[in-house]
Structure formats: C-alpha cells, structure tokens
Short mmCIF file of C-alpha atoms and ligand atoms in Angstrom, two decimals:
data_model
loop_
_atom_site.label_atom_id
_atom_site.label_comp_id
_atom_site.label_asym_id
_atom_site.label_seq_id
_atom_site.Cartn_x
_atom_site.Cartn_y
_atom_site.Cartn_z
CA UNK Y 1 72.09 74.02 -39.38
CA UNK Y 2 74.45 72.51 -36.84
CA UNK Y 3 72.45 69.63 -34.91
CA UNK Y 4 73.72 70.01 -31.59
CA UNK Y 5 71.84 67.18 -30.24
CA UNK Y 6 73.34 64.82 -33.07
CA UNK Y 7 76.78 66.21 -33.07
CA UNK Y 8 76.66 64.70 -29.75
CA UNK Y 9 75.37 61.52 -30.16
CA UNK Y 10 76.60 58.52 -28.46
CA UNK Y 11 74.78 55.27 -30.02
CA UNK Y 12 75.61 53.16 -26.80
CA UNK Y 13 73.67 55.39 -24.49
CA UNK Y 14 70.76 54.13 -25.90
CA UNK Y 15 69.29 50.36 -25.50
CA UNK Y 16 67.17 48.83 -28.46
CA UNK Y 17 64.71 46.23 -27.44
CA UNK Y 18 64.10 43.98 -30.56
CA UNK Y 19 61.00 42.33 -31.01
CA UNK Y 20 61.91 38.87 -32.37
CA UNK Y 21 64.97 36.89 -32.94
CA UNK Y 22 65.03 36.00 -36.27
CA UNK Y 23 66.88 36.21 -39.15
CA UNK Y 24 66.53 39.93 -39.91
CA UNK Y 25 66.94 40.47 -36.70
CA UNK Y 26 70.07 38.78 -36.53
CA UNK Y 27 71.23 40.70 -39.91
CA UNK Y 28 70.38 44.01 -37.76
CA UNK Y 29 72.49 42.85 -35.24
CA UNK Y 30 75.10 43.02 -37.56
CA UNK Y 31 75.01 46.47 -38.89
CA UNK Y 32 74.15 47.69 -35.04
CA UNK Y 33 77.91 46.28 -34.54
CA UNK Y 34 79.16 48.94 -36.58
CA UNK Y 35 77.89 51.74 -34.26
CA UNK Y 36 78.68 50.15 -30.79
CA UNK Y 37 74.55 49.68 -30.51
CA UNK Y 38 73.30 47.74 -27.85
CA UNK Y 39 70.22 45.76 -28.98
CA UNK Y 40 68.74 43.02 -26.60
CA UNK Y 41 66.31 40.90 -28.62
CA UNK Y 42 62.88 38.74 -27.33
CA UNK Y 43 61.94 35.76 -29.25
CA UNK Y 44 59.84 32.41 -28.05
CA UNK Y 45 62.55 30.22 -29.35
CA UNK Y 46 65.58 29.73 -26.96
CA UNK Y 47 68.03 28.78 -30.33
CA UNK Y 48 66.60 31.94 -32.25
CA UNK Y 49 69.13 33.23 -34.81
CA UNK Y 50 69.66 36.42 -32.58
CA UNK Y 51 70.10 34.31 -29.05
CA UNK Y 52 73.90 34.32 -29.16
CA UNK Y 53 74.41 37.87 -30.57
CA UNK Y 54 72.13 40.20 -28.44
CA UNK Y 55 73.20 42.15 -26.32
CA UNK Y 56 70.40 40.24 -23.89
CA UNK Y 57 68.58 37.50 -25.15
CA UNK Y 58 64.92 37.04 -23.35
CA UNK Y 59 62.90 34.18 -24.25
CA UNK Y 60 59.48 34.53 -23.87
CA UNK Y 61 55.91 34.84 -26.23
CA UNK Y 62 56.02 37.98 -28.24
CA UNK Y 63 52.32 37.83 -28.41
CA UNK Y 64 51.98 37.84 -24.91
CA UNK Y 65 51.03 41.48 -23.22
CA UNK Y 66 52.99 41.25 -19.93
CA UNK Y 67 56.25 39.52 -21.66
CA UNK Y 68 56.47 42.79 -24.32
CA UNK Y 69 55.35 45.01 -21.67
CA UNK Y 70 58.34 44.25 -19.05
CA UNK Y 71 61.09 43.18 -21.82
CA UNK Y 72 60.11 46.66 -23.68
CA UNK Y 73 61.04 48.62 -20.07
CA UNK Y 74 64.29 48.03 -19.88
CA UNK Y 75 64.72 49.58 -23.71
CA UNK Y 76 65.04 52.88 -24.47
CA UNK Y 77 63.81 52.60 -28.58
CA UNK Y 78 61.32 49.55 -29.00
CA UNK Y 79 61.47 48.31 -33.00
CA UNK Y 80 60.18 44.62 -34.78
CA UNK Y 81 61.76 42.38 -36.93
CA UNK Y 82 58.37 40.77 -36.87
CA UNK Y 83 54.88 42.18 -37.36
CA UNK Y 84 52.73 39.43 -35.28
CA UNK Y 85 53.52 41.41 -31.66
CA UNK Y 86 51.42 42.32 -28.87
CA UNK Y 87 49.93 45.85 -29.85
CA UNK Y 88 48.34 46.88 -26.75
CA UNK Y 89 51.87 46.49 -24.59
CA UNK Y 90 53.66 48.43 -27.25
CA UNK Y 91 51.09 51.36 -27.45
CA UNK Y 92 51.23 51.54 -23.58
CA UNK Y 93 55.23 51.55 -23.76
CA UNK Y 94 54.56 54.77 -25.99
CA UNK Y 95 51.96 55.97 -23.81
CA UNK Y 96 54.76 56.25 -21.05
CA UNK Y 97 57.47 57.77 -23.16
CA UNK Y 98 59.43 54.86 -24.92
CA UNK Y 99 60.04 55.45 -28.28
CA UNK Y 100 58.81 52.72 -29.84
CA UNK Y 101 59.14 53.14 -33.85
CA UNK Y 102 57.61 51.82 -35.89
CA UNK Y 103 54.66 53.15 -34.24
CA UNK Y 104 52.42 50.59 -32.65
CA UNK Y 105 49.71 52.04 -34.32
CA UNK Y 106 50.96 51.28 -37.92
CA UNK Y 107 51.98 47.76 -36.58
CA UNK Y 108 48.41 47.35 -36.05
CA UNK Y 109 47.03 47.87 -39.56
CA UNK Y 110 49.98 46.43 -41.10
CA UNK Y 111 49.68 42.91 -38.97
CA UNK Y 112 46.01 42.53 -40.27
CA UNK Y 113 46.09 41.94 -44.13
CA UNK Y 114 42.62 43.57 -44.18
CA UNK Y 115 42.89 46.99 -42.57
CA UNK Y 116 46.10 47.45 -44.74
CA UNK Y 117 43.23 47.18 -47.51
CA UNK Y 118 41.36 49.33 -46.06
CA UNK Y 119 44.08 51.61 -45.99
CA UNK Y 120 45.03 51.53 -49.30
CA UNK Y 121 41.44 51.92 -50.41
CA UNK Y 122 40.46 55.04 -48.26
CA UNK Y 123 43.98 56.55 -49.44
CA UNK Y 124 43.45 55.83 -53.09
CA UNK Y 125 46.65 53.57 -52.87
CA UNK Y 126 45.88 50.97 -56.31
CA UNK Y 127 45.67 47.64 -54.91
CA UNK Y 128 44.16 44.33 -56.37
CA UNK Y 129 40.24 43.95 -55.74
CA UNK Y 130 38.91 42.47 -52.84
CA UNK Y 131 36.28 41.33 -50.16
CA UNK Y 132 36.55 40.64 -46.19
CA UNK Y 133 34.96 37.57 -45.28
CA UNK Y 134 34.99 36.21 -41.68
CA UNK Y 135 34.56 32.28 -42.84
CA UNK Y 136 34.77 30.06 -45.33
CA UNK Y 137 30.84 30.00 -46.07
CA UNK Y 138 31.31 33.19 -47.53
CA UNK Y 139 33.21 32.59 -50.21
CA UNK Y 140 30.61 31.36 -52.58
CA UNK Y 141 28.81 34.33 -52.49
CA UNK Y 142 31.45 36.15 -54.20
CA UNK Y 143 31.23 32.98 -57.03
CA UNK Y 144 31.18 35.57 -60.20
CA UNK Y 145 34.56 36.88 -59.02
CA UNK Y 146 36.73 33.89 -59.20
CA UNK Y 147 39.91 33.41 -59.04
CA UNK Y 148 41.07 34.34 -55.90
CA UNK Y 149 44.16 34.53 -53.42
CA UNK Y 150 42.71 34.04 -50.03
CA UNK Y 151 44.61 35.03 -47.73
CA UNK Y 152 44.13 34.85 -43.51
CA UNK Y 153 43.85 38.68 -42.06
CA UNK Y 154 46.18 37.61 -39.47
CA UNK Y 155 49.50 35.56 -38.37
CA UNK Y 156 50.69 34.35 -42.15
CA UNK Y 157 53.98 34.67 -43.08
CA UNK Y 158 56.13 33.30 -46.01
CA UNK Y 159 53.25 32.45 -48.43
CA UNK Y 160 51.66 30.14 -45.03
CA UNK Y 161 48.35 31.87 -44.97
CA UNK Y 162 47.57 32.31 -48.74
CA UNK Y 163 46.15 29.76 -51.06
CA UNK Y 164 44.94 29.89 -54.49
CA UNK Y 165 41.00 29.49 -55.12
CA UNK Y 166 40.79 28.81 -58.41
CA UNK Y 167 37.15 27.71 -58.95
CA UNK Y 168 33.95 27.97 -56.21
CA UNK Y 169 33.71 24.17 -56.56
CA UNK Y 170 36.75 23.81 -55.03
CA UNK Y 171 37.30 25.14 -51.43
CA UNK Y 172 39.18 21.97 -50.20
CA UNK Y 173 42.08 24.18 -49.59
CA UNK Y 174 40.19 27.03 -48.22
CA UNK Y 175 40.65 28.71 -44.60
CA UNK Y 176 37.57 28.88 -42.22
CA UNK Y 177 38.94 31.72 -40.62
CA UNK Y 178 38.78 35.98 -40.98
CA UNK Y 179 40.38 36.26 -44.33
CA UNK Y 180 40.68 38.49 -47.50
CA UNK Y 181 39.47 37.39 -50.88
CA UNK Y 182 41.68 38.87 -53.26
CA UNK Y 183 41.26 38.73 -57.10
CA UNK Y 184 43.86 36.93 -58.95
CA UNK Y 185 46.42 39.51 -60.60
CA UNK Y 186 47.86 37.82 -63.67
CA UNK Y 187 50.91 39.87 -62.95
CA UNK Y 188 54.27 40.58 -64.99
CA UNK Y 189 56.57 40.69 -62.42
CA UNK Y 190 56.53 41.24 -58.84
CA UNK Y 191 58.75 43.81 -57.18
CA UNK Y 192 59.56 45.27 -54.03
CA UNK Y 193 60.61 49.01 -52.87
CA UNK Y 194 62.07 49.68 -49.84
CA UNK Y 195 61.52 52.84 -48.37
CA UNK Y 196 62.89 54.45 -44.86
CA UNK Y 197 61.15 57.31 -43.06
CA UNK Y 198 62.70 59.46 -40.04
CA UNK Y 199 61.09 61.60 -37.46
CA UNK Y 200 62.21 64.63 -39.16
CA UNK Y 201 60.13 63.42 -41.96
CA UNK Y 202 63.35 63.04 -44.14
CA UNK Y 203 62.18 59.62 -46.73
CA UNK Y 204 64.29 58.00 -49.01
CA UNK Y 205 64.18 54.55 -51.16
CA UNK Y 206 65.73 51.41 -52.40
CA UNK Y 207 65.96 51.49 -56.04
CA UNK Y 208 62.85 48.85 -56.50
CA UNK Y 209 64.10 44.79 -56.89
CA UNK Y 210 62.44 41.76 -58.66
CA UNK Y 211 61.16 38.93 -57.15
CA UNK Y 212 60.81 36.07 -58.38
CA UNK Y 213 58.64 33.06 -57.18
CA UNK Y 214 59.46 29.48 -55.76
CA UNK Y 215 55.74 28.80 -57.67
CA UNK Y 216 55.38 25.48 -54.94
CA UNK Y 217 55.85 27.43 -51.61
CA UNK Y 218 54.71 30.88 -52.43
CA UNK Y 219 57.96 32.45 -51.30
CA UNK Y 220 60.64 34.43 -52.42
CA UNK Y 221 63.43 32.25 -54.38
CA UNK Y 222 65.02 35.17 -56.49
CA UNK Y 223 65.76 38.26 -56.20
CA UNK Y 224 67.35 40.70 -58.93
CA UNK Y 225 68.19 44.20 -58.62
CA UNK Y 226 68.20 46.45 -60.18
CA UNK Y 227 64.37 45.43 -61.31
CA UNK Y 228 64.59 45.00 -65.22
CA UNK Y 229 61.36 47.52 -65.23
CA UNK Y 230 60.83 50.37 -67.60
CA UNK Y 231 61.87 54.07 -66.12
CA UNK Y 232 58.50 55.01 -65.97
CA UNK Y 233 56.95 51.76 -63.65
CA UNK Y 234 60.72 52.72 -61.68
CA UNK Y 235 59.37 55.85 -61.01
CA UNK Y 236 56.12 55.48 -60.34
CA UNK Y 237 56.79 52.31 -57.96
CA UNK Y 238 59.11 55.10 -56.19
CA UNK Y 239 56.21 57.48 -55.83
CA UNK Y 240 53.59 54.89 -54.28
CA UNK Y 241 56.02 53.76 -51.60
CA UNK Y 242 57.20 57.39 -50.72
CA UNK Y 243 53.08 58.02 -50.65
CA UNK Y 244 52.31 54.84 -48.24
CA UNK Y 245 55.53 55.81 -45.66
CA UNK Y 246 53.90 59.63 -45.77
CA UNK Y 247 50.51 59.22 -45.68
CA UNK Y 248 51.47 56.09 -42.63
CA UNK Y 249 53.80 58.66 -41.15
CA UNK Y 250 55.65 55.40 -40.33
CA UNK Y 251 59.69 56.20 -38.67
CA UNK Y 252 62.01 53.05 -39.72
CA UNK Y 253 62.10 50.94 -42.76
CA UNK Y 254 59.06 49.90 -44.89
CA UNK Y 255 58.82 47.25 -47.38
CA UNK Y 256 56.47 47.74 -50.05
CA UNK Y 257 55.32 44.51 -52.25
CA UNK Y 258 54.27 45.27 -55.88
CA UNK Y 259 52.58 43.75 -58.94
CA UNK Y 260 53.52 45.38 -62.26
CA UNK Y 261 50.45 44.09 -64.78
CA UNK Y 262 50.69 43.37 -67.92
CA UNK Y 263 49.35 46.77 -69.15
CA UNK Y 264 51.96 48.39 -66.84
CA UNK Y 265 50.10 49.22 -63.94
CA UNK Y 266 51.33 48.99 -60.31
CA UNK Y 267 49.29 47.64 -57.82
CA UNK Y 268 50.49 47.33 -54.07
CA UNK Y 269 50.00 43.79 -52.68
CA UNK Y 270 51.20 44.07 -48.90
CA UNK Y 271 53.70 46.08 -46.80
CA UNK Y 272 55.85 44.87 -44.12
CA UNK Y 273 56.93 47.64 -41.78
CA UNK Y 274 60.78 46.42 -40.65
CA UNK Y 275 63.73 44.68 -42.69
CA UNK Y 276 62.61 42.55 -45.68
CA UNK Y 277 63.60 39.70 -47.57
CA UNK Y 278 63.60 41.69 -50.81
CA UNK Y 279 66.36 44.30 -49.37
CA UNK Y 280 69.04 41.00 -48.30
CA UNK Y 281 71.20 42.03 -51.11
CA UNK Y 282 71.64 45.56 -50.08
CA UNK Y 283 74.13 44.29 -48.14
CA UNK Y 284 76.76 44.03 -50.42
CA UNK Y 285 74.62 45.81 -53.16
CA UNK Y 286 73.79 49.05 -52.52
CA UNK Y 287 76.00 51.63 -50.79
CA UNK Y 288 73.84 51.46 -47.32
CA UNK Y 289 72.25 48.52 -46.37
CA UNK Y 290 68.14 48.22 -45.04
CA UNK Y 291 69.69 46.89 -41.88
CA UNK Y 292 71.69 50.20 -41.55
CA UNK Y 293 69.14 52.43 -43.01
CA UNK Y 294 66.44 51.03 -40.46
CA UNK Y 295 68.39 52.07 -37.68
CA UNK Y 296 69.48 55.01 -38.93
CA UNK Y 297 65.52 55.92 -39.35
CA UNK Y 298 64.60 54.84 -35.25
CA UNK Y 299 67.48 56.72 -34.17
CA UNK Y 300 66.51 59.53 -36.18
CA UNK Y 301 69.81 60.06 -38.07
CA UNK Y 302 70.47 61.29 -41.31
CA UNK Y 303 69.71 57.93 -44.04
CA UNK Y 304 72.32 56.84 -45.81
CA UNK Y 305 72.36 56.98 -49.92
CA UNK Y 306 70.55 54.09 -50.90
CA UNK Y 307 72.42 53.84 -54.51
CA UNK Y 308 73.47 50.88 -55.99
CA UNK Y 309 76.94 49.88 -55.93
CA UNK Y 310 76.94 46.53 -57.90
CA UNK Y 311 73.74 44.68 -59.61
CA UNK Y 312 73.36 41.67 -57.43
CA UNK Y 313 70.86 38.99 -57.27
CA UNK Y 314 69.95 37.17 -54.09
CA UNK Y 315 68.95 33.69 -53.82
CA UNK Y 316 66.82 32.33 -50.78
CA UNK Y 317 68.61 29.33 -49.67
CA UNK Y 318 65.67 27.19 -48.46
CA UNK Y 319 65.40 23.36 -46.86
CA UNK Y 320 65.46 20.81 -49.45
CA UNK Y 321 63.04 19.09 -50.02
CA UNK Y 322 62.34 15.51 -48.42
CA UNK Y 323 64.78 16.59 -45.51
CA UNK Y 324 64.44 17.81 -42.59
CA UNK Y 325 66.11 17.35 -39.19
CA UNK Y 326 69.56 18.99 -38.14
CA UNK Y 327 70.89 21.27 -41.02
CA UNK Y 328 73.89 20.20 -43.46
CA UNK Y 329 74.91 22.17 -46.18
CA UNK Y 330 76.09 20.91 -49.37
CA UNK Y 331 78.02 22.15 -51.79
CA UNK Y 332 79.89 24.89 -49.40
CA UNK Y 333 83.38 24.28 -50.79
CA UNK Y 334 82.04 24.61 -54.66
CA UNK Y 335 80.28 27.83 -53.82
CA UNK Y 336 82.95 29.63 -52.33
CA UNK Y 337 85.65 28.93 -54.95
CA UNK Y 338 83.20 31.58 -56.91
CA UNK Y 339 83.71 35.11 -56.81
CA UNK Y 340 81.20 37.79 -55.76
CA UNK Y 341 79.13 34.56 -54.31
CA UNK Y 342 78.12 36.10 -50.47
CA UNK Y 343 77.01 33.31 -47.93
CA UNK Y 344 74.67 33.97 -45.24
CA UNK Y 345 73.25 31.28 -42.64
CA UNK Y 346 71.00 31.96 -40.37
CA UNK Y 347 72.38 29.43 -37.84
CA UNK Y 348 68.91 27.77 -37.25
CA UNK Y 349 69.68 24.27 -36.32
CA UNK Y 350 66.75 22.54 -38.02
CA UNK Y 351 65.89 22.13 -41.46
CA UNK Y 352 62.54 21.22 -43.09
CA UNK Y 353 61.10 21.67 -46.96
CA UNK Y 354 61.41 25.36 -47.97
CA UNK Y 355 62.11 26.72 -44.07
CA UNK Y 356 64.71 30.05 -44.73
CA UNK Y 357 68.02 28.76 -43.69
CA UNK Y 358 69.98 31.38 -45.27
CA UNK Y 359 70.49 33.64 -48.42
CA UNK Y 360 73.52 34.05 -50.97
CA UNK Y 361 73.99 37.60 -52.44
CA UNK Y 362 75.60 37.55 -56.04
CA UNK Y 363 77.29 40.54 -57.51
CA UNK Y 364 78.71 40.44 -60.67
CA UNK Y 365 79.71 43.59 -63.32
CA UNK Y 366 76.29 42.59 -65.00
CA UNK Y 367 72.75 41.16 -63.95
CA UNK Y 368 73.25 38.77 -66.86
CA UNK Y 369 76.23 37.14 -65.09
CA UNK Y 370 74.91 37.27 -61.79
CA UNK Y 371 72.27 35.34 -63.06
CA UNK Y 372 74.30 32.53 -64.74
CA UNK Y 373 76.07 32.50 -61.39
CA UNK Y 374 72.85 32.32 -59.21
CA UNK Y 375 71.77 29.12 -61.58
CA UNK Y 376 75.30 27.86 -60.77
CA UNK Y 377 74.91 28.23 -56.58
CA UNK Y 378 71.39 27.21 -56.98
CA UNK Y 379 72.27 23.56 -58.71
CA UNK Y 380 75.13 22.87 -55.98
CA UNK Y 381 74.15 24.44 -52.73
CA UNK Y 382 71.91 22.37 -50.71
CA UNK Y 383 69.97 22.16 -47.08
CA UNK Y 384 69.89 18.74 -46.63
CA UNK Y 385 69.73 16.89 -43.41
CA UNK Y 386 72.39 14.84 -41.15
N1 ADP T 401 46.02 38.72 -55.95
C1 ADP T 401 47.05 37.97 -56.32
N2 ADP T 401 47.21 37.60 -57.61
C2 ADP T 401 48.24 36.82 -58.00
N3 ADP T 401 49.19 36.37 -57.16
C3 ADP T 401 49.11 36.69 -55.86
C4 ADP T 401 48.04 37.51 -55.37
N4 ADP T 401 48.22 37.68 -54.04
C5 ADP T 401 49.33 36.98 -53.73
N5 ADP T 401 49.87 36.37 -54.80
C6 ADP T 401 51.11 35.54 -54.81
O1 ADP T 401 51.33 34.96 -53.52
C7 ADP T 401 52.50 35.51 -52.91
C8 ADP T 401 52.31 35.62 -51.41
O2 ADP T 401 51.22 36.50 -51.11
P1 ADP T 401 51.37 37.66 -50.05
O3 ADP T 401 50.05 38.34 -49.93
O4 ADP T 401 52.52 38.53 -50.41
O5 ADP T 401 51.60 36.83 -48.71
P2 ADP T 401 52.87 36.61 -47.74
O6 ADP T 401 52.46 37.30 -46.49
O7 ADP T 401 52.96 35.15 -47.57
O8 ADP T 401 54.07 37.24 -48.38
C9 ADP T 401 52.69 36.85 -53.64
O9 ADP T 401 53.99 37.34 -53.53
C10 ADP T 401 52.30 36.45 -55.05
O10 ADP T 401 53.30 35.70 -55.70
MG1 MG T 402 54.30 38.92 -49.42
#
C-alpha cells in the first residue's frame, strides 16, 4: 500500500531530543548524519562524547524532573541512550503529545533490575532464580541458596552494581541497599540479541552475538558474531527477544542479555531498551547498523535487514590499568597497518582502569581470523595516560 505519509517524509522536520551524551549516543549521532536528522543531546557532563556533535548540546542532570521536562519541549521525538532518566518528566512529555519512544513506561521497569524480574516472571520469560531484598540484613535469610549475583535494583551500569556472594559468611562486599539476589548461573556462554520494534508493530533482530567477559571488571571485553551457538539455542534466543519487545510493546531498539547453560537452556539476564554494547560491530558487520535500526524504529520507518555482511568481532578498548588521567593511546600506528581493524574513540578526555574509551570492530573472511587479529590489537593497543 502506498504510505503517503512516508513517501513524504522529510527527516529534518523533526527534532530528536537525546537523553544522554555518551558514547552510543555519539555513535547515533553518526548514523542520524546520514539522514540530515537533527538530534540535540542532554548530558551532566559539559565534555560528553556527544557535546561537539549535537545538533544542541544542553548540560544539565538527566535525573532531574524540570531539566528533562524543558530540554524534552523543544523535541519533537524524545529517545535514551541511557536508562537512569527522570520517568515522571518523560511520561508527562507523552501525556502532552511528544512522542517519546521508548515509552517512559518501559523505561521504568527496565531502569529497576527488579521489576524487569518481575516482568519476566509474570510473562513466563525463563530467567535465573531470585529474591528482592531491600538491605543487606536480608541476605542471610536466603543462606541455603548460595551463590549469588547481587545486584542493586537501581543506577548500576557496566558490571558497577553487581558483586559476587559466594558464601553467607562473607558479605564484606555486599550492598546495603534495594537489591536483587540472583542465583549464580554456571553459564556456557553469554549472548546478546538485539531486537527493534516499530509502531506499526513491524519487529525484527540481530542475528544473536557472544560476549565474552573481562572476568576482573564484569564488563564486556569481547564480542564475536555470529555467536558460535547451535541453530536451535539461535532460534530460540530469536524467539525470547521477539516475545520480550511484543509482550513490552516497546518502539526502538532493545537489547536482550542471555545465558545459554550448560544443558542448553536460555535464560534472560537483563534488557537494556536503546543502543548496546553488544550491537558496536553492526557497524561494519551487519548490513544495517543498531544505530540506524533504532532510529529507523522511533521514526517509525521501515527496519533495515539486519543480515550479516562479514563475521566480525569487537573488542572493548578499556583504560589500562594503573593509569588514569588524560587519555593516550598506544599502539595506533601498529593497529592501523592491519586490515579490516575499525577504530572507534569515544573522545572522552580522561582515562581510568577499565572506563570505555573506545571499541575496535574486526572483520575478517572468518571468525577464526578475526580472532587471531583481535588477540593481535588487544596485545598492542593501549589507554594509557600522559
Ligand atoms: N546470575 C548470574 N550468574 C552468573 N553470572 C552472572 C549472573 N548475573 C550476572 N552475572 C555476570 O555479571 C555480568 C554483569 O551482570 P548484569 O546483570 O548484566 O549487570 P550490568 O548491568 O553491569 O551489565 C553478567 O554479564 C555476567 O557475566
Ligand atoms: Mg549486563
């Protein structure tokens, strides 16, 4: 049927206000470029990534009601690059006709790690076993269960938040704050499926990635797609994240966080409802990029064909340890003498142990010798400081 109303569509006509500044933010910048958007971004830091490539940069608390209130107003389609926003300003933005997507609603369960399991529990999603506990006292009552991930309901990010409780004699590490006691998975592999959602309904996803582990930090150092996963986890990894962006009835991207057990078995561990760390290498991997495909979804345009177009992996290029101060890189000249290596820095100006200063995507004809090339970049290319 001819779409009159897209056949006509001019992308500048309509303002995005961005919720944080960050890197992904910065990266959806980037593909925004491509269709003349305009997207002004709001972050609390005055050198955020985004601050010299928004349209408007704001700086102000994105936490704070009036700030997202007023910077929201002057957008016409309100979106996050970061979950930990004011709810209540975004839900009245909606309230008086902004579209603000995704919808502040699904922001709300997602941003609290324990009504997202309570979500997946009353929607027969399969997620790891757990309790809600609202201090650290608690936790010995749930003794028999041990070991746990603990992890705070609210404001973590980047494995800052969870901690491993391996015995109830030993809470030294422990939060004393609202938090979800999760039983220990003793997992395969972890993967991640990306999954996009329109507001005619029309869903499509990533083919699903591996992640691998920095096991000190908690975070992301790896990534390898295609997932080396049999056809039948593939598929049924697919199916869960399709059935969480339905049964959400969430419009823009969705990231969906996986454990594949040992017996096969996919569990859902969290979601994260805008760009992801485990969709960098679509980039150059995959014929339209998360970036793309998330603003395809809030504009409500067709999404693009997620396919792969080379296996890639993606390394998280993180501050060295024992540095930190104003960023140096190490090893540039090395790196880029190699082909199919992909640099991206975030332009933050300080380093510190493990902080996200960039990624590298590697494609190569195989996943074997993207590998042996990822080993390579990882040995020479360093965040070190001045
Ligand atoms: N129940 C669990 N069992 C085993 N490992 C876990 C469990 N929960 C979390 N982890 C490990 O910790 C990492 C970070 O936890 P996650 O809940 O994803 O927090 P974050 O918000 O920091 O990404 C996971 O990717 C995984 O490696
Ligand atoms: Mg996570």
């Amino acid at each position: 049927m001819y779409n009159f109303e897209l056949a006509m569509f001019n992308p500048s006509s309509k303002t995005i206000g961005m919720l944080g500044g960050g890197q992904l933010g910065r990266m959806l910048i980037q593909s925004g470029m491509d269709l003349n958007l305009a997207i002004n971004a709001l972050d609390p830091d005055k050198n955020a990534p985004c601050h010299y490539l928004a349209n408007k940069f704001t700086q102000g608390s994105l936490t704070d009601y009036d700030t997202v209130y007023n910077f929201g107003k002057k957008a016409d389609v309100i979106t996050i690059e970061i979950e930990n926003v004011n709810v209540d300003a975004l839900k009245q933005l909606e309230k008086e006709g902004k579209e603000v997507y995704p919808q502040p609603h699904i922001i709300e369960t997602i941003q609290d790690k324990g009504l997202q399991k309570i979500f997946f529990q009353r929607n027969n999603i399969p997620t790891p076993d757990f309790f809600l506990i609202d201090n650290k006292e608690q936790i010995s009552k749930y003794k028999e269960f041990f070991p746990f991930f603990q992890k705070l309901r609210k404001g973590g990010y980047d494995g800052k938040g969870v901690v491993k409780l391996a015995d109830v004699d030993n809470l030294r590490n422990a939060f004393d704050a609202p938090s979800v006691l999760e039983r220990l998975v003793d997992f395969k592999t972890e993967i991640s499926v990306i999954v996009a959602r329109n507001k005619k309904g029309e869903v499509k996803t990533f083919p699903a990635v591996e992640c691998a582990f920095n096991p000190e930090a908690n975070l992301v150092e790896f990534l390898f797609s295609p997932a080396q996963i049999t056809r039948a986890i593939e598929k049924e990894a697919q199916r869960l994240a399709i059935d969480i962006a339905n049964k959400l009835g969430i419009i823009g991207i969705l990231a969906v966080e996986m454990f594949v057990t040992k017996s096969g078995e996919v569990l859902i561990n969290e979601l994260a409802p805008r760009p992801h760390n485990s969709g960098h290498h679509s980039i150059e991997a995959n014929i339209t990029s998360q970036f793309e495909q998330h603003l395809r979804a809030i504009l409500n345009l067709p999404l693009g064909d997620t396919g792969l177009s080379s296996p890639a992996v993606m390394l998280n290029v993180l501050g060295e340890k024992g540095y930190e101060g104003d960023a140096v890189y190490e090893g540039i000249e090395e790196t880029m003498q190699m082909s199919g290596v992909h640099i991206h820095l975030y332009g933050k100006e300080k380093t510190k142990p493990f902080r996200k200063m960039g990624h590298i995507t590697i494609t190569a004809p195989s996943i074997k010798e993207a590998k042996d090339k990822a080993n390579t970049v990882k040995d020479i290319f360093k965040v070190i400081s001045k």
